[in-house]
Coordinates of C-alpha atoms in Angstrom, one line a residue:
Chain L
M1 CA -1.5 2.2 -23.1
N2 CA -4.9 0.7 -22.3
P3 CA -5.1 0.1 -18.5
T4 CA -6.7 -3.4 -19.0
I5 CA -4.0 -4.5 -21.3
A6 CA -1.4 -3.1 -19.0
A7 CA -2.9 -5.1 -16.1
V8 CA -3.0 -8.3 -18.1
R9 CA 0.6 -7.8 -19.0
A10 CA 1.6 -7.0 -15.5
G11 CA -0.4 -10.2 -14.5
L12 CA 1.6 -12.3 -16.9
R13 CA 4.8 -10.9 -15.5
R14 CA 3.5 -11.5 -12.0
G15 CA 3.0 -15.1 -12.9
M16 CA 6.6 -15.4 -14.2
I17 CA 8.0 -13.7 -11.1
E18 CA 6.0 -16.0 -8.8
L19 CA 7.1 -19.0 -10.8
R20 CA 10.7 -17.9 -10.3
N21 CA 10.1 -17.2 -6.6
T22 CA 8.5 -20.6 -6.1
F23 CA 11.1 -22.5 -8.0
S24 CA 13.9 -20.9 -5.9
N25 CA 12.2 -21.8 -2.7
G26 CA 13.2 -25.1 -1.1
Q27 CA 9.9 -25.7 0.7
D28 CA 7.9 -25.2 -2.4
L29 CA 10.1 -27.4 -4.5
W30 CA 9.7 -30.2 -1.9
N31 CA 5.9 -29.7 -2.0
Y32 CA 6.0 -30.1 -5.8
A33 CA 8.4 -33.0 -5.8
F34 CA 6.9 -35.1 -3.0
P35 CA 3.7 -36.2 -4.7
T36 CA 5.6 -36.8 -7.9
V37 CA 8.1 -39.0 -6.1
A38 CA 5.4 -40.8 -4.2
L39 CA 3.5 -41.4 -7.4
L40 CA 6.6 -42.7 -9.3
V41 CA 7.4 -45.1 -6.5
T42 CA 3.8 -46.3 -6.4
M43 CA 3.8 -46.9 -10.1
F44 CA 7.2 -48.6 -9.9
F45 CA 5.8 -51.2 -7.6
M46 CA 2.6 -51.5 -9.7
R47 CA 4.5 -52.2 -12.9
G48 CA 4.3 -56.0 -12.4
S49 CA 0.5 -56.1 -11.8
T50 CA -1.8 -56.1 -14.8
V51 CA -5.1 -54.5 -15.5
P52 CA -7.8 -57.1 -14.6
G53 CA -8.8 -59.1 -17.7
T54 CA -5.8 -58.0 -19.7
S55 CA -2.0 -58.4 -19.8
F56 CA -1.5 -54.7 -19.7
S57 CA 0.7 -53.2 -16.9
L58 CA -1.4 -51.6 -14.1
G59 CA 1.4 -49.1 -13.5
A60 CA 1.2 -48.0 -17.2
R61 CA -2.5 -47.5 -16.8
T62 CA -2.2 -45.6 -13.6
L63 CA 0.3 -43.1 -14.9
P64 CA -2.1 -41.2 -17.3
S65 CA -4.9 -41.4 -14.7
A66 CA -2.6 -39.8 -12.2
L67 CA -1.6 -37.1 -14.6
G68 CA -5.3 -36.2 -14.9
M69 CA -5.7 -36.2 -11.2
G70 CA -2.6 -34.0 -10.9
L71 CA -4.2 -31.4 -13.2
A72 CA -7.5 -31.5 -11.3
F73 CA -5.6 -31.1 -8.0
G74 CA -3.4 -28.3 -9.3
G75 CA -6.3 -26.5 -10.9
M76 CA -8.8 -26.8 -8.1
L77 CA -7.2 -27.4 -4.7
V78 CA -3.9 -25.6 -5.1
L79 CA -5.6 -22.5 -6.5
A80 CA -8.3 -22.6 -3.9
S81 CA -5.8 -23.0 -1.0
Q82 CA -3.6 -20.2 -2.4
L83 CA -6.6 -17.9 -2.6
V84 CA -7.6 -18.6 1.0
M85 CA -4.1 -18.2 2.2
E86 CA -3.3 -15.0 0.3
R87 CA -6.5 -13.5 1.4
E88 CA -5.5 -14.1 5.0
E89 CA -2.1 -12.7 4.4
G90 CA -3.4 -9.5 2.7
T91 CA -2.1 -10.2 -0.8
L92 CA -5.6 -9.7 -2.2
L93 CA -6.2 -6.5 -0.3
R94 CA -3.0 -5.1 -1.9
A95 CA -4.4 -6.2 -5.3
K96 CA -7.6 -4.4 -4.5
A97 CA -5.8 -1.2 -3.5
T98 CA -4.1 -1.2 -6.9
P99 CA -5.9 -0.1 -10.1
N100 CA -6.9 -3.2 -12.0
G101 CA -4.9 -5.1 -9.4
M102 CA -7.4 -7.9 -9.0
L103 CA -7.3 -8.6 -12.8
G104 CA -3.5 -8.7 -12.6
Y105 CA -3.6 -10.9 -9.6
L106 CA -5.9 -13.4 -11.3
V107 CA -4.0 -13.5 -14.5
G108 CA -0.8 -14.0 -12.5
K109 CA -2.4 -16.8 -10.5
I110 CA -3.7 -18.6 -13.6
T111 CA -0.3 -18.2 -15.3
L112 CA 1.4 -19.6 -12.3
M113 CA -1.0 -22.5 -11.6
S114 CA -1.3 -23.7 -15.2
T115 CA 2.5 -23.6 -15.7
V116 CA 3.1 -25.5 -12.5
A117 CA 0.4 -28.0 -13.4
L118 CA 1.8 -28.6 -16.8
L119 CA 5.4 -28.8 -15.6
S120 CA 4.5 -31.3 -12.9
M121 CA 2.8 -33.3 -15.5
L122 CA 6.0 -33.5 -17.5
L123 CA 8.0 -34.2 -14.4
Q124 CA 5.8 -37.3 -13.8
L125 CA 5.6 -38.4 -17.4
V126 CA 9.3 -38.4 -18.3
P127 CA 10.8 -40.5 -15.6
A128 CA 7.9 -43.0 -15.8
L129 CA 8.7 -43.7 -19.4
F130 CA 11.9 -45.4 -18.4
Y131 CA 10.2 -48.3 -16.6
L132 CA 6.7 -48.3 -17.9
D133 CA 6.0 -50.1 -21.2
G134 CA 3.1 -49.8 -23.6
L135 CA 2.5 -46.0 -23.6
R136 CA 1.7 -44.4 -26.9
L137 CA 4.2 -41.6 -27.1
T138 CA 5.3 -41.5 -30.7
S139 CA 1.9 -40.8 -32.2
A140 CA 1.0 -37.2 -32.9
S141 CA -2.7 -37.9 -32.1
A142 CA -1.7 -39.0 -28.6
W143 CA 0.0 -35.6 -27.9
F144 CA -2.9 -33.8 -29.5
T145 CA -5.4 -35.5 -27.2
L146 CA -3.1 -34.9 -24.2
L147 CA -3.0 -31.2 -25.0
W148 CA -6.7 -30.6 -25.4
V149 CA -7.6 -32.6 -22.4
A150 CA -5.0 -30.8 -20.3
V151 CA -6.0 -27.4 -21.4
L152 CA -9.7 -28.0 -21.2
G153 CA -9.1 -29.7 -17.8
L154 CA -7.4 -26.5 -16.5
V155 CA -10.2 -24.3 -17.9
A156 CA -12.7 -26.6 -16.2
T157 CA -11.0 -26.8 -12.8
L158 CA -9.2 -23.4 -12.3
P159 CA -12.4 -21.3 -12.0
I160 CA -14.0 -23.9 -9.7
G161 CA -10.9 -23.7 -7.6
A162 CA -11.2 -19.9 -7.5
V163 CA -14.9 -20.2 -6.5
L164 CA -14.0 -22.6 -3.7
G165 CA -11.1 -20.4 -2.5
A166 CA -13.3 -17.4 -2.5
L167 CA -16.0 -19.1 -0.4
I168 CA -13.7 -20.4 2.3
E169 CA -13.0 -17.7 4.8
N170 CA -10.9 -19.6 7.3
P171 CA -7.9 -21.7 6.2
R172 CA -8.7 -24.2 8.9
N173 CA -11.9 -25.0 7.0
F174 CA -9.9 -26.1 4.0
G175 CA -10.3 -29.7 5.1
L176 CA -14.0 -29.3 4.2
I177 CA -13.1 -29.4 0.5
M178 CA -9.9 -31.5 0.8
L179 CA -11.7 -34.6 2.2
P180 CA -14.5 -34.9 -0.3
N181 CA -11.9 -34.5 -3.0
M182 CA -9.9 -37.4 -1.6
G183 CA -13.1 -39.4 -1.7
L184 CA -13.7 -38.4 -5.3
I185 CA -10.2 -39.5 -6.3
A186 CA -10.9 -43.0 -4.8
L187 CA -14.2 -43.0 -6.8
S188 CA -12.8 -41.8 -10.0
G189 CA -10.8 -44.8 -11.2
I190 CA -7.4 -43.1 -10.9
F191 CA -5.7 -46.0 -9.3
Y192 CA -8.1 -48.8 -10.2
P193 CA -10.8 -49.2 -12.9
I194 CA -14.3 -48.6 -11.5
N195 CA -16.1 -51.1 -13.6
G196 CA -16.8 -53.2 -10.5
Y197 CA -18.5 -50.4 -8.6
P198 CA -22.2 -50.2 -8.2
G199 CA -23.9 -48.2 -10.9
W200 CA -24.9 -45.2 -8.7
L201 CA -21.4 -44.9 -7.5
Q202 CA -20.1 -44.9 -11.1
G203 CA -22.7 -42.2 -11.8
V204 CA -21.5 -40.0 -9.0
A205 CA -17.9 -40.3 -10.2
Q206 CA -18.9 -39.3 -13.7
V207 CA -20.4 -36.0 -12.5
F208 CA -17.0 -34.6 -11.5
P209 CA -14.1 -33.6 -13.7
I210 CA -11.5 -35.9 -12.1
Y211 CA -12.9 -39.0 -13.7
W212 CA -13.0 -37.4 -17.1
L213 CA -9.5 -35.9 -16.8
G214 CA -8.2 -39.4 -15.9
L215 CA -10.1 -41.0 -18.8
G216 CA -9.0 -38.3 -21.2
M217 CA -5.4 -38.8 -20.3
R218 CA -5.7 -42.6 -20.6
S219 CA -7.2 -42.2 -24.0
A220 CA -4.2 -40.1 -25.0
L221 CA -1.5 -42.4 -23.7
L222 CA -2.8 -45.9 -23.7
P223 CA -3.2 -48.2 -26.8
D224 CA -6.7 -48.1 -28.3
D225 CA -7.6 -51.7 -27.2
M226 CA -7.4 -50.6 -23.6
A227 CA -10.6 -48.7 -24.2
A228 CA -12.4 -52.0 -23.8
V229 CA -11.7 -51.9 -20.0
E230 CA -13.4 -48.5 -19.6
L231 CA -17.1 -47.9 -18.9
G232 CA -19.0 -48.4 -22.1
G233 CA -15.9 -49.9 -23.7
S234 CA -14.9 -46.6 -25.3
W235 CA -12.8 -43.5 -24.7
R236 CA -15.9 -41.4 -24.9
H237 CA -14.1 -38.3 -26.2
L238 CA -17.4 -36.5 -26.9
E239 CA -18.6 -37.1 -23.3
T240 CA -15.3 -36.0 -21.9
F241 CA -15.4 -32.8 -23.9
G242 CA -19.1 -32.3 -22.8
V243 CA -18.6 -32.8 -19.1
L244 CA -15.3 -30.9 -18.9
G245 CA -16.8 -28.2 -21.1
A246 CA -19.9 -27.9 -18.8
W247 CA -17.7 -27.5 -15.7
A248 CA -15.7 -24.9 -17.6
V249 CA -18.8 -22.9 -18.4
L250 CA -20.2 -23.3 -14.9
G251 CA -16.9 -22.1 -13.4
L252 CA -16.4 -19.2 -15.8
V253 CA -19.9 -18.0 -15.1
L254 CA -19.7 -18.4 -11.3
A255 CA -16.1 -17.4 -10.7
P256 CA -16.4 -13.7 -11.7
V257 CA -19.5 -13.3 -9.5
V258 CA -18.0 -15.0 -6.5
L259 CA -14.6 -13.4 -6.9
R260 CA -16.2 -9.9 -7.2
R261 CA -18.2 -10.5 -4.0
M262 CA -15.1 -11.7 -2.2
A263 CA -13.1 -8.7 -3.5
R264 CA -15.8 -6.3 -2.4
R265 CA -15.6 -7.5 1.1
E266 CA -11.8 -7.2 1.5
S267 CA -10.7 -4.4 3.7
G268 CA -7.8 -3.6 6.1
S269 CA -9.9 -4.4 9.2
R270 CA -10.9 -7.7 7.7
V271 CA -7.3 -8.7 7.1
A272 CA -6.4 -7.5 10.6
A273 CA -9.2 -9.6 12.1
R274 CA -7.9 -12.7 10.2
R275 CA -4.4 -11.9 11.4
E276 CA -5.6 -11.7 15.0
R277 CA -7.4 -15.0 14.6
A278 CA -4.3 -16.7 13.0
M279 CA -2.1 -15.3 15.8
Q280 CA -4.4 -16.9 18.4
R281 CA -4.1 -20.2 16.6
V282 CA -0.4 -20.0 16.7
G283 CA -0.1 -18.6 20.2
Chain X
M1 CA -19.2 21.8 28.8
T2 CA -20.4 20.1 25.7
A3 CA -18.3 18.9 22.8
V4 CA -16.3 21.6 21.0
E5 CA -18.3 23.5 18.4
L6 CA -17.2 23.2 14.8
P7 CA -17.8 26.7 13.5
G8 CA -17.8 26.9 9.7
V9 CA -17.8 23.2 8.9
A10 CA -21.5 22.4 9.0
T11 CA -22.7 25.8 7.6
A12 CA -20.0 26.3 5.0
P13 CA -21.3 26.7 1.4
H14 CA -20.8 23.7 -0.8
P15 CA -19.4 24.7 -4.2
P16 CA -17.7 22.3 -6.5
D17 CA -14.1 22.9 -5.6
E18 CA -11.1 21.5 -7.4
D19 CA -8.9 21.9 -4.3
L20 CA -11.3 20.1 -2.0
V21 CA -9.8 16.6 -2.0
L22 CA -11.9 15.2 0.7
D23 CA -15.5 16.4 1.2
V24 CA -17.5 14.4 3.7
R25 CA -21.0 15.5 4.9
D26 CA -23.1 13.8 7.5
L27 CA -21.4 10.4 7.0
R28 CA -23.3 7.7 8.9
M29 CA -22.5 4.0 9.3
R30 CA -24.6 1.4 10.9
Y31 CA -23.7 -2.2 11.4
G32 CA -27.0 -4.1 12.0
T33 CA -28.6 -2.0 14.7
V34 CA -25.4 -0.4 16.0
D35 CA -24.6 3.1 14.8
V36 CA -20.8 3.5 14.5
L37 CA -20.7 6.9 12.8
H38 CA -23.4 9.4 13.5
G39 CA -22.9 12.3 11.0
V40 CA -19.2 12.9 10.4
D41 CA -18.2 16.0 8.5
L42 CA -14.7 16.2 7.2
T43 CA -12.9 18.2 4.5
A44 CA -9.3 18.4 3.3
R45 CA -7.7 20.6 0.7
R46 CA -4.9 19.8 -1.7
G47 CA -1.6 19.3 0.1
E48 CA -3.1 19.3 3.5
V49 CA -2.0 16.8 6.1
L50 CA -4.9 15.7 8.3
A51 CA -4.5 13.6 11.4
L52 CA -7.5 11.6 12.5
L53 CA -7.2 10.9 16.2
G54 CA -9.5 9.1 18.6
P55 CA -9.7 6.3 21.1
N56 CA -10.1 2.7 19.9
G57 CA -13.6 2.1 18.8
A58 CA -14.2 5.7 17.8
G59 CA -14.8 4.8 14.2
K60 CA -11.5 5.9 12.7
T61 CA -10.9 2.7 10.7
T62 CA -14.5 2.6 9.5
T63 CA -14.2 6.2 8.3
I64 CA -11.0 5.6 6.5
E65 CA -12.2 2.4 4.9
I66 CA -15.3 4.2 3.6
L67 CA -13.1 6.9 2.1
E68 CA -10.8 4.3 0.6
G69 CA -13.8 2.7 -1.1
F70 CA -13.3 -0.5 0.8
R71 CA -16.6 -0.2 2.7
L72 CA -20.0 1.1 1.7
R73 CA -21.5 3.8 3.9
S74 CA -25.0 3.7 5.3
A75 CA -25.8 7.3 4.6
G76 CA -24.3 10.8 3.9
S77 CA -22.5 12.4 1.1
V78 CA -18.8 11.6 0.5
R79 CA -16.6 12.9 -2.2
V80 CA -13.0 11.8 -2.5
L81 CA -11.1 13.5 -5.3
G82 CA -14.5 14.5 -6.5
V83 CA -15.8 11.0 -6.8
D84 CA -18.1 9.0 -4.6
P85 CA -15.9 6.2 -3.3
G86 CA -18.8 3.7 -3.5
R87 CA -18.6 4.1 -7.2
G88 CA -14.9 4.9 -7.7
D89 CA -13.5 3.3 -10.8
E90 CA -9.9 2.2 -11.5
R91 CA -8.9 5.6 -12.7
W92 CA -10.0 7.0 -9.4
R93 CA -8.3 4.2 -7.6
A94 CA -5.0 5.1 -9.4
R95 CA -5.1 8.5 -7.8
L96 CA -5.2 7.1 -4.3
G97 CA -2.5 5.6 -2.2
V98 CA -3.3 3.3 0.7
V99 CA -0.7 2.3 3.2
L100 CA -1.8 -1.1 4.5
Q101 CA -0.7 -2.8 7.7
S102 CA 1.1 -5.6 6.1
W103 CA 1.7 -8.9 7.7
R104 CA 3.3 -11.5 5.5
D105 CA 2.0 -11.0 2.0
H106 CA 4.5 -11.3 -0.9
G107 CA 7.0 -12.8 1.4
K108 CA 8.9 -14.6 -1.4
W109 CA 9.1 -11.5 -3.5
R110 CA 12.2 -9.3 -3.8
V111 CA 11.6 -5.7 -2.7
R112 CA 12.5 -4.3 -6.1
D113 CA 10.4 -6.8 -8.0
L114 CA 7.3 -6.0 -5.9
L115 CA 7.6 -2.2 -6.3
A116 CA 8.3 -2.5 -10.0
H117 CA 5.4 -4.8 -10.5
L118 CA 2.9 -2.8 -8.6
G119 CA 4.1 0.3 -10.4
D120 CA 3.2 -1.2 -13.7
F121 CA -0.5 -0.9 -12.9
Y122 CA -0.2 2.9 -12.6
A123 CA 1.7 3.6 -15.8
P124 CA -1.4 4.0 -17.9
Y125 CA -2.7 6.6 -15.5
A126 CA 0.1 9.1 -15.8
T127 CA -1.0 12.6 -16.6
D128 CA 0.8 15.8 -17.9
R129 CA 1.1 16.9 -14.3
I130 CA 1.9 13.7 -12.6
S131 CA 4.2 11.0 -14.0
R132 CA 3.3 7.6 -12.8
P133 CA 4.7 5.3 -11.4
W134 CA 7.4 6.6 -9.2
P135 CA 10.7 5.2 -10.6
V136 CA 11.7 2.2 -8.4
D137 CA 15.3 3.4 -7.5
D138 CA 14.1 6.9 -6.5
L139 CA 11.3 5.4 -4.5
L140 CA 13.7 3.0 -2.7
A141 CA 15.9 5.9 -1.9
A142 CA 12.9 8.0 -0.7
V143 CA 11.8 5.4 1.8
G144 CA 15.4 4.3 2.7
L145 CA 15.3 0.8 1.4
T146 CA 18.0 1.0 -1.3
A147 CA 20.2 -1.4 0.6
Q148 CA 17.3 -3.9 0.8
A149 CA 16.3 -3.7 -2.8
D150 CA 17.2 -7.3 -3.6
K151 CA 16.1 -8.8 -0.3
R152 CA 13.1 -11.0 0.0
V153 CA 10.2 -9.3 1.7
A154 CA 10.0 -12.1 4.4
R155 CA 13.5 -11.3 5.4
L156 CA 12.9 -7.6 6.1
S157 CA 12.8 -6.3 9.7
G158 CA 9.6 -5.0 11.1
G159 CA 10.5 -1.4 10.5
Q160 CA 11.8 -2.1 6.9
R161 CA 8.6 -3.9 6.2
R162 CA 6.6 -0.8 7.2
R163 CA 8.7 1.3 5.0
L164 CA 7.9 -1.0 2.2
D165 CA 4.3 -0.6 3.0
V166 CA 4.7 3.1 2.7
A167 CA 6.6 2.6 -0.6
V168 CA 3.8 0.5 -2.0
G169 CA 1.3 3.2 -0.9
I170 CA 3.1 5.9 -2.8
V171 CA 4.4 4.0 -5.9
G172 CA 1.6 5.4 -8.0
R173 CA 2.3 9.0 -6.9
P174 CA -1.1 9.4 -5.2
E175 CA -2.9 12.7 -5.0
L176 CA -4.4 11.5 -1.7
L177 CA -2.6 9.1 0.6
F178 CA -4.2 7.2 3.5
L179 CA -1.8 6.2 6.3
D180 CA -3.3 4.0 9.0
E181 CA -1.0 4.1 12.0
P182 CA 2.1 4.4 9.8
T183 CA 4.9 4.4 12.3
V184 CA 3.9 1.6 14.6
G185 CA 7.0 -0.4 15.1
F186 CA 9.4 2.3 13.9
D187 CA 12.5 3.1 15.9
P188 CA 13.1 6.8 16.6
A189 CA 15.5 7.2 13.6
A190 CA 13.1 5.5 11.2
R191 CA 10.2 7.6 12.6
R192 CA 12.1 10.9 12.0
E193 CA 12.9 9.8 8.4
F194 CA 9.3 8.9 7.9
H195 CA 8.2 12.3 9.1
E196 CA 10.6 13.9 6.6
L197 CA 9.1 11.8 3.9
V198 CA 5.6 12.9 4.8
H199 CA 6.6 16.6 4.8
R200 CA 8.2 16.1 1.4
L201 CA 5.1 14.4 -0.1
A202 CA 2.9 17.2 1.2
D203 CA 5.1 20.1 0.4
L204 CA 6.8 19.1 -2.9
D205 CA 4.2 16.9 -4.4
E206 CA 1.1 18.5 -3.0
T207 CA -0.1 15.1 -1.8
T208 CA -3.0 15.3 0.5
I209 CA -2.5 13.0 3.5
L210 CA -5.0 11.5 5.9
L211 CA -3.3 9.7 8.7
T212 CA -4.5 8.0 11.9
T213 CA -2.2 7.7 14.9
H214 CA -2.3 7.2 18.6
D215 CA 1.0 9.2 18.8
L216 CA -0.1 12.7 19.6
D217 CA 3.5 13.9 19.3
E218 CA 3.5 12.6 15.8
A219 CA 0.2 14.2 15.0
E220 CA 1.5 17.5 16.3
K221 CA 4.6 17.3 14.2
L222 CA 3.0 16.1 10.9
A223 CA -0.5 17.5 10.8
D224 CA -1.7 20.8 9.5
R225 CA -5.0 20.0 11.0
I226 CA -6.2 17.5 13.6
V227 CA -9.6 16.0 13.7
I228 CA -10.7 14.1 16.8
L229 CA -13.3 11.4 16.4
A230 CA -14.9 10.0 19.5
G231 CA -18.1 8.0 19.8
G232 CA -18.8 8.1 16.1
R233 CA -18.7 11.9 15.7
I234 CA -16.1 14.5 15.3
I235 CA -15.6 16.4 18.6
A236 CA -12.8 18.7 17.5
D237 CA -11.3 20.0 14.3
G238 CA -8.4 22.5 14.2
S239 CA -4.7 23.0 14.1
P240 CA -2.7 21.4 16.9
D241 CA -2.3 24.9 18.4
E242 CA -5.9 25.8 18.2
L243 CA -6.9 22.6 19.9
S244 CA -4.5 23.1 22.8
R245 CA -5.8 26.6 23.3
R246 CA -9.4 25.5 23.2
V247 CA -9.1 23.4 26.3
A248 CA -9.9 25.8 29.1
G249 CA -6.5 27.5 28.4
D250 CA -5.2 27.1 31.9
A251 CA -1.4 27.3 31.9
E252 CA 0.6 25.9 34.7
I253 CA 3.3 28.1 36.3
R254 CA 5.9 26.8 38.6
W255 CA 8.6 28.7 40.5
T256 CA 10.6 28.7 43.7
R257 CA 11.0 31.5 46.1
D258 CA 13.3 31.4 49.1
G259 CA 13.8 27.7 48.4
E260 CA 10.1 27.0 48.6
R261 CA 8.3 25.5 45.6
F262 CA 5.0 27.0 44.1
V263 CA 2.6 25.8 41.5
H264 CA -0.2 27.9 40.1
A265 CA -2.7 27.3 37.3
T266 CA -4.3 30.3 35.5
P267 CA -5.9 31.2 32.2
D268 CA -3.9 34.4 32.0
A269 CA -0.3 33.4 32.4
T270 CA 1.2 36.6 31.3
G271 CA -0.8 38.8 33.6
F272 CA 0.0 36.5 36.5
L273 CA 3.7 36.6 35.8
R274 CA 3.8 40.3 35.5
D275 CA 2.3 40.6 39.0
L276 CA 4.4 37.9 40.4
L277 CA 7.7 39.5 39.2
R278 CA 6.6 43.0 40.3
E279 CA 5.9 41.7 43.8
H280 CA 8.9 39.4 44.3
G281 CA 11.4 40.5 41.7
D282 CA 14.7 38.6 41.9
R283 CA 13.5 36.2 44.6
V284 CA 11.5 34.3 41.9
Q285 CA 13.7 31.5 40.7
E286 CA 13.4 28.4 38.4
L287 CA 10.4 29.9 36.6
E288 CA 8.5 27.5 34.3
V289 CA 5.4 28.1 32.3
R290 CA 3.6 25.1 30.7
R291 CA 0.8 25.6 28.3
A292 CA -1.9 22.9 27.9
S293 CA -0.4 20.5 25.4
L294 CA -2.2 18.7 22.6
E295 CA -2.2 15.7 24.8
D296 CA -4.0 17.6 27.5
A297 CA -6.5 18.9 25.0
Y298 CA -7.0 15.4 23.6
M299 CA -7.6 13.8 27.0
A300 CA -10.0 16.6 28.1
L301 CA -12.0 16.4 24.9
V302 CA -12.2 12.7 24.7
Y303 CA -13.0 12.5 28.4
E304 CA -15.9 14.9 28.0
E305 CA -17.3 13.1 25.1
E306 CA -17.0 9.7 26.7
S307 CA -18.4 10.7 30.1
G308 CA -21.1 12.8 28.4
V309 CA -22.3 9.9 26.3
R310 CA -22.0 7.4 29.1
S311 CA -24.0 9.4 31.6
G312 CA -26.7 10.7 29.3
R313 CA -27.3 7.9 26.8
A314 CA -25.9 4.9 28.4
D315 CA -27.0 2.4 25.8
R316 CA -25.0 4.1 23.1
V317 CA -22.8 2.4 20.7
W318 CA -19.9 3.8 22.5
Q319 CA -19.7 0.9 24.9
Q320 CA -19.9 -1.7 22.1
G321 CA -16.4 -0.7 21.4
S322 CA -16.4 -1.8 17.8
D323 CA -13.8 -0.4 15.5
R324 CA -14.8 -2.2 12.5

């Protein structure tokens, strides 16, 4: 068998094994469930409010936005944090010591991350349907939009996550990307429309994928007349595709370079040094 | 006395040799302005077990990481399985085994899953001579982890975890195996089992093994050849026995005569004993002859190197103590 194909297959199996491992781990399950529960509770209390200028439920508007945010989070931050952590633990060095191991590792990670992201999306979507009205779930075009936004969103955010993860050497520095991302979420109209923001702030929000993932998800699940509340009064599918696509290209070009550089630098003594440092933090 | 000469190594002819698994000439490594390795020469033949000894900061880890292809050298010629490790491809990688010092990676994985998974990567590299990977059940038995096969890695004891490290290192049936301080944290029983495994790998499978250790007893038991690295150069290279003999060769003789205790050090133990027994006959009791041990040899060689470097060239790397 061709070694590359063997490694890709091993990577897919790796993703499945990690999926099984993570879903049989209480701590991990709680980590997945907590944001979902928090989100569902938030939306439950928002269900009475309406989107300004309409009679549409604010909770029903927030749900798709939050799904988009979840994808961006899962793609970018979770992958980045796993890379940083597993580098410290020596998982990556093991992959490096194995023929085509890095390829297998990445395929496994992408399988794991995208499956978890899509599953959490369903986990949030299904319960919310029971108390949120007005979502467009019976139309095939809604599911089609949902699908392409989700997939393109993952392709746009996973490589960026890999780049961020490869650049951060010390897990304690993870806050450096966590905080700006929190800020971006506030900017990106996930929980409240950003029409009232100053123009330059709207501009900043529209550079990053979170805004477009939220918009894309809203375009899939909300009735068409809700587009009137968005910037430009339209769902702007073309722009969504353009911006997410640009991030995807940027990420796919950068990620291999940065990952290769990171992999080249891995060695036993580096992992030992990190272990030393981590021990000092604990002790 | 200066550092021990290395007859044959520097002047040996240099033909392409199938059996020469490791071939290192004048390996140099410099970090910034600090020289860590100044011209290391090292060879190993197929099936040979080589122990690399040396004080902390001597450059052992650096040397091994260069050979593993994890670190680029500054200068010198290095061939590992006939390939320059700086340009080793995945096919080359598949012929190597690296036993890493694990910490907590793959904690959620079951032992069997992990070995089977890592083995998958080696399957395409099986040859007529070497079937890859090592079947998981046999491998578990070989390292003594059969009972832990379905345990999660995070739940293994320290010693079991080290055995798993060894299993991961050999799952691809390597032709050359790197063992960096393999038995740290082993209890005596586990250590003995591990030694048997190393003998088995070297004898039955003709695996070449390069190990580092601080345990001289272990080096003596396992290694066909011992190489001592100090201050970034190799100061001795030979079988454990040769090295012990090389150090002055003074043996220590103890005996009692008429209830009195005597100790005498001499290079010619046999001659001294002959005279002693001729002169005093039956009155010599509790006779004991102790040859210089590997440990004595090691201490003497390293002390020489350290003190020599310190007095002569005080601003050497040596004192920077970097073992990176």
